[in-house]
Short mmCIF file of C-alpha atoms in Angstrom, two decimals:
data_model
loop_
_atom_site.label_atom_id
_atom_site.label_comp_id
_atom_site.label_asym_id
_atom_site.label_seq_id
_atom_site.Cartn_x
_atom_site.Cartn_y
_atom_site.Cartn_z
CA UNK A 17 4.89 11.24 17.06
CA UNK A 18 2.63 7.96 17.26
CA UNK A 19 2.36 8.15 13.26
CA UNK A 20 -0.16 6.18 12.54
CA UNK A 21 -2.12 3.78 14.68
CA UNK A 22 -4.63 0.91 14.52
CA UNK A 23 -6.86 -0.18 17.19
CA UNK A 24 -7.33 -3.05 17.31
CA UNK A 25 -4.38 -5.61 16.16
CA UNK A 26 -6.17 -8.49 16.37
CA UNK A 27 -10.41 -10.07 16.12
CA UNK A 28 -12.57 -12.95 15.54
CA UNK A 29 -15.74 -12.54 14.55
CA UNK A 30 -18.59 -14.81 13.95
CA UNK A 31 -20.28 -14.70 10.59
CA UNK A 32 -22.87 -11.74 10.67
CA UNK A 33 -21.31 -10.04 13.77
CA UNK A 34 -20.61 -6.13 13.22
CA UNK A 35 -17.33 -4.13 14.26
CA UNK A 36 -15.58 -1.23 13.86
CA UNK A 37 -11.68 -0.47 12.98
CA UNK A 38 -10.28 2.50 14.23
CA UNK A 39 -7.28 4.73 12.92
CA UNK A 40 -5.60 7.73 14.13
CA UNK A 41 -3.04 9.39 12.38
CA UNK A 42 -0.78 12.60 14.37
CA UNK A 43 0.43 14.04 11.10
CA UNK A 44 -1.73 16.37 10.00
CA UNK A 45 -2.55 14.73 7.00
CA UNK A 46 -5.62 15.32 4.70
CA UNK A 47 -6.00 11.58 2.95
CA UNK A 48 -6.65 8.52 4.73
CA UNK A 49 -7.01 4.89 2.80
CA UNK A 50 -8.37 1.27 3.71
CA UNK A 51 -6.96 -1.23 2.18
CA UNK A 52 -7.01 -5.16 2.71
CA UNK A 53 -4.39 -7.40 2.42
CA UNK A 54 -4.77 -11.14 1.03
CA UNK A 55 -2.22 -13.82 -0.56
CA UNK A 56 -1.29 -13.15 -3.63
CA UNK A 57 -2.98 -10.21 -3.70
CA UNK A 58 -1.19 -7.31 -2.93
CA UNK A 59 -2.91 -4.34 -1.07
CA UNK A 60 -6.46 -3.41 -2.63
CA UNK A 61 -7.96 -0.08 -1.22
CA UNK A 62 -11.52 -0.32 0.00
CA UNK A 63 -12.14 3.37 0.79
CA UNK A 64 -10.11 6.43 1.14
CA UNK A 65 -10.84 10.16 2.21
CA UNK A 66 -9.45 13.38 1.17
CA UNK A 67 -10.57 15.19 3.92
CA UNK A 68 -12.37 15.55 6.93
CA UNK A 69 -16.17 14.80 6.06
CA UNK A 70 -15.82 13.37 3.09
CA UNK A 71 -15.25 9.86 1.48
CA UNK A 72 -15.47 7.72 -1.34
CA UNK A 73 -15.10 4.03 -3.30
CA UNK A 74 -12.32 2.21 -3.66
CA UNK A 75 -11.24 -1.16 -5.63
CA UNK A 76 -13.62 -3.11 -3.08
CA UNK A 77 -15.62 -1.53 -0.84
CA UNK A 78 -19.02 -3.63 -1.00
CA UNK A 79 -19.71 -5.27 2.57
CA UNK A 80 -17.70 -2.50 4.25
CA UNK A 81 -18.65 1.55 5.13
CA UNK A 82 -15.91 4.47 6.98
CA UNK A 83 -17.01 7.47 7.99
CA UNK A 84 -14.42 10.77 8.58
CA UNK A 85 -15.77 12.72 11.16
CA UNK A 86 -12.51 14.32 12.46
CA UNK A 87 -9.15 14.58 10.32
CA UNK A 88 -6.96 12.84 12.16
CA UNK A 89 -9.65 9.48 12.51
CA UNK A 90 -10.84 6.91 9.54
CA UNK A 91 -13.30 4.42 10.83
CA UNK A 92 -13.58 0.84 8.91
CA UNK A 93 -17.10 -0.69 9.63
CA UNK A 94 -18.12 -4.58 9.08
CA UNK A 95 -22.26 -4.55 9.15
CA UNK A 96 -22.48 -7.85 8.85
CA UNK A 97 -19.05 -9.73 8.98
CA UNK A 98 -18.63 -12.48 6.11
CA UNK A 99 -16.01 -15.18 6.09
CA UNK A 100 -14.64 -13.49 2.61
CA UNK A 101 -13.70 -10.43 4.77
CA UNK A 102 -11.17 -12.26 6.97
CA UNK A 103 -7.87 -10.42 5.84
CA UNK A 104 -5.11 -8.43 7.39
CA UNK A 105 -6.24 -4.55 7.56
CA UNK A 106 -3.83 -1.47 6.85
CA UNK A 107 -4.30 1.76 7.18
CA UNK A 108 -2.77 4.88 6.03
CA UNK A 109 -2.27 8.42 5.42
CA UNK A 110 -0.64 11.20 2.93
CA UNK A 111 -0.05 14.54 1.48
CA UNK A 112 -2.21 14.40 -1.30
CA UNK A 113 -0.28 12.26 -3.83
CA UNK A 114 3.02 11.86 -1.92
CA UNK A 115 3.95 8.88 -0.05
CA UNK A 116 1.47 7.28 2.07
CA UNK A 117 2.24 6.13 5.72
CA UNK A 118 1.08 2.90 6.96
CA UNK A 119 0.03 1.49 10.43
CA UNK A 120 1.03 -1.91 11.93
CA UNK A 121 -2.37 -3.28 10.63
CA UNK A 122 -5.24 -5.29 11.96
CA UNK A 123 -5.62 -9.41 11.27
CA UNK A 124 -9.09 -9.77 11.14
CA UNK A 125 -10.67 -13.65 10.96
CA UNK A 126 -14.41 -14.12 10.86
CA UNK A 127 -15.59 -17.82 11.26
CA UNK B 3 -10.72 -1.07 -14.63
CA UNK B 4 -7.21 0.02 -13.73
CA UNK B 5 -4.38 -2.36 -12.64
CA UNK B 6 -0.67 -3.17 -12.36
CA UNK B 7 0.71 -6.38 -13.03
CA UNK B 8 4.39 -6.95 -10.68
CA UNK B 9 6.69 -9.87 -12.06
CA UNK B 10 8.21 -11.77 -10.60
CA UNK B 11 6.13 -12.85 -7.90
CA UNK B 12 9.14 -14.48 -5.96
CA UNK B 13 12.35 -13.42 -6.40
CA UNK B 14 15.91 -15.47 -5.07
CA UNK B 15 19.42 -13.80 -5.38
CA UNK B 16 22.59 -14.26 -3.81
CA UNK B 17 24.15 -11.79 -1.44
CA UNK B 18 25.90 -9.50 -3.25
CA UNK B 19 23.69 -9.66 -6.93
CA UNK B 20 21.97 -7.48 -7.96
CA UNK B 21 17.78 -7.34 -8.22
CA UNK B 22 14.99 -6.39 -10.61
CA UNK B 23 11.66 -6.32 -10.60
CA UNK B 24 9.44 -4.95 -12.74
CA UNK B 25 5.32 -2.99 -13.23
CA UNK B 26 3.12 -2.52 -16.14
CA UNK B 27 0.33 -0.16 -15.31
CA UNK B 28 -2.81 0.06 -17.53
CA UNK B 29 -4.18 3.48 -16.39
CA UNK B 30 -2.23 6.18 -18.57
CA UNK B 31 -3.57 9.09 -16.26
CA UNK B 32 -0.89 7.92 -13.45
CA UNK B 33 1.90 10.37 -12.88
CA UNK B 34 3.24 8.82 -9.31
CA UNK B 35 4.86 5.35 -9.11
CA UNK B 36 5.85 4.74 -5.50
CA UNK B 37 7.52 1.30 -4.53
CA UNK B 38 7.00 0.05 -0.86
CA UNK B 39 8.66 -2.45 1.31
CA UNK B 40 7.02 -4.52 4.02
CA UNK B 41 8.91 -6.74 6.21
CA UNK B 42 7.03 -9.93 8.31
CA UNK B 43 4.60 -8.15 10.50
CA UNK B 44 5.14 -4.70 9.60
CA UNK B 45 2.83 -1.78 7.20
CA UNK B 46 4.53 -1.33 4.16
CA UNK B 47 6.80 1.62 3.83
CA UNK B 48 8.03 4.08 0.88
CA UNK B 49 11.48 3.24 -0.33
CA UNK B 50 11.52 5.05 -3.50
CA UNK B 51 9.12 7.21 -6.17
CA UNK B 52 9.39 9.02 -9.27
CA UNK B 53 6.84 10.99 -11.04
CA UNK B 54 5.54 11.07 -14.66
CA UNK B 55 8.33 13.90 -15.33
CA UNK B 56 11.39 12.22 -14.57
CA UNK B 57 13.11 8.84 -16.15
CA UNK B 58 14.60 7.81 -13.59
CA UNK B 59 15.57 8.54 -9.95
CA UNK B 60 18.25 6.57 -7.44
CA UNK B 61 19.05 6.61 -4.27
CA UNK B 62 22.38 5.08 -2.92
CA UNK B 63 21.83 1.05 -3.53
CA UNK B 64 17.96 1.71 -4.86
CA UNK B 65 17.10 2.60 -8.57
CA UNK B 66 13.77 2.89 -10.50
CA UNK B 67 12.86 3.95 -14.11
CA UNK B 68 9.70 4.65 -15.28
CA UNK B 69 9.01 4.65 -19.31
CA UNK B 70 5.79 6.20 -19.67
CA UNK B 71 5.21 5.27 -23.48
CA UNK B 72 5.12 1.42 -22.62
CA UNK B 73 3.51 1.82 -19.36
CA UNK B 74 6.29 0.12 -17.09
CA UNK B 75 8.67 0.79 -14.48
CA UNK B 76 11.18 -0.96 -12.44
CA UNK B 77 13.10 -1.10 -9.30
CA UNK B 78 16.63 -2.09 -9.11
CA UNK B 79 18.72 -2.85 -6.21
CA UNK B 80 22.16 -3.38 -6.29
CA UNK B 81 25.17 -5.04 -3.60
CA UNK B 82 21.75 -6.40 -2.29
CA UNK B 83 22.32 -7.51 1.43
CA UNK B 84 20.24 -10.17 3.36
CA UNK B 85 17.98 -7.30 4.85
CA UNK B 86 16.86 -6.53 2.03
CA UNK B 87 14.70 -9.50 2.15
CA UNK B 88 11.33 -8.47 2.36
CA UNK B 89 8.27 -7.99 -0.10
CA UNK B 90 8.16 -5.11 -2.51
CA UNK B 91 4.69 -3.34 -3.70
CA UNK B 92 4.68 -1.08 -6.79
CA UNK B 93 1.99 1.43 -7.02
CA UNK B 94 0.85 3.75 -9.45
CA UNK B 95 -1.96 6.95 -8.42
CA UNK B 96 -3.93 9.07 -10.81
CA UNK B 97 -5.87 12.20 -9.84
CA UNK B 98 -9.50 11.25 -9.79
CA UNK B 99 -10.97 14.00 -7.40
CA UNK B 100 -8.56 12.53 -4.80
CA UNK B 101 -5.05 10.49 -5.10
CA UNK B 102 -6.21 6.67 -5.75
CA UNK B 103 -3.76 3.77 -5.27
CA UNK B 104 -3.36 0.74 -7.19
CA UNK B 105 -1.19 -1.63 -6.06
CA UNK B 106 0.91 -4.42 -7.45
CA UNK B 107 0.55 -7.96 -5.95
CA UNK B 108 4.09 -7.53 -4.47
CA UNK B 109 7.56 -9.72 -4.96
CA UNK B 110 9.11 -11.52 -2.51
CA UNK B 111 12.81 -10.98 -2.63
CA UNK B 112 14.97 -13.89 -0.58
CA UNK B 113 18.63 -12.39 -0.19
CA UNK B 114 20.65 -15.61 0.13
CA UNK B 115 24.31 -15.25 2.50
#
């Protein structure tokens, strides 16, 4: 098993530019998460989904949208990439409340 | 809105001592505390959890308690060994229609030989 993956590991992006992150899980699992990573920070979880079709808010999701269209794919999307958004990425997945499994993650700068 | 403080933020021990750091959660709805580690590079990954029904829990060198009255819990690790060196997360989730996360800002633990 692959666990979970992130595609891709690393991008720059120019202010305003739009792109997608992609992860795939092989686990079965019903919830998926988004978080971001900064300094100091800790993890903060943008958007998660507890199931296929559905979604909803987390800590920070303004500037950022995911979409669940099959269970074992989250998609992160950047509109309209803003310097504030540069960040490391993680992904990850769970059994409900149960520990969550996280992907290799995706440094993201946008100049 | 919800949160958990971590303390310390950087943490320095010699091989062989023994570590603690510690969470205060404000959200008194949690019942799951789970406590990640994330090495340079690397997702973070579970090393321990209790739930809102149990005091404490350990597992070989790893310990946490949780005291639900004050809000707080802690991980202990003893005999600590240089690979231990890493960053450690607490979390806390409550039930809100689906499992939500919060996060501490993490602890960097330096395991000196």
């Amino acid at each position: 098993n692959a666990g979970v993956t992130q595609t891709p590991k690393f991008r720059v992006l120019k202010t305003g530019q739009s792109m997608t992150l992609l992860c795939a899980q092989d686990m079965n699992h019903e919830y998926m998460y988004w978080y971001r990573q900064d300094p100091g920070m800790g993890l903060r979880l943008i958007h998660y989904s507890v199931g296929e079709g559905t979604t909803a808010k987390g800590e920070v999701p303004d500037g950022y949208n995911v979409s669940r269209l099959k269970k074992q794919n989250f998609l992160l999307g950047l509109e309209s990439a803003a310097p504030s958004q540069t960040s490391v990425y993680f992904c990850a997945s769970s059994w409900g409340d149960n520990e969550q499994f996280f992907g290799p993650g995706t440094r993201l700068t946008v100049l | 809105g919800e949160n958990v403080e971590q303390h310390p933020s950087t943490l320095s021990v010699q091989e062989g001592d023994s570590a603690v750091i510690k969470c205060t959660y404000s959200d008194s709805a949690s019942n799951y505390f789970p406590w990640y580690k994330q090495e340079l590079g690397k997702g973070p990954q579970l090393i321990i959890d209790i739930r809102s029904n149990v005091g404490e829990k350990k597992d070989q060198r790893i310990a946490v308690t949780l005291n639900k009255t004050a809000k707080h819990f802690s991980l202990h690790i003893t005999e600590t060994q240089p690979e231990d060196s890493a960053v450690y997360f607490c979390a806390c989730a409550a039930y809100t229609g689906g499992f939500k996360t919060i996060f501490g800002a993490g602890t960097r633990l330096f395991v000196k030989a």
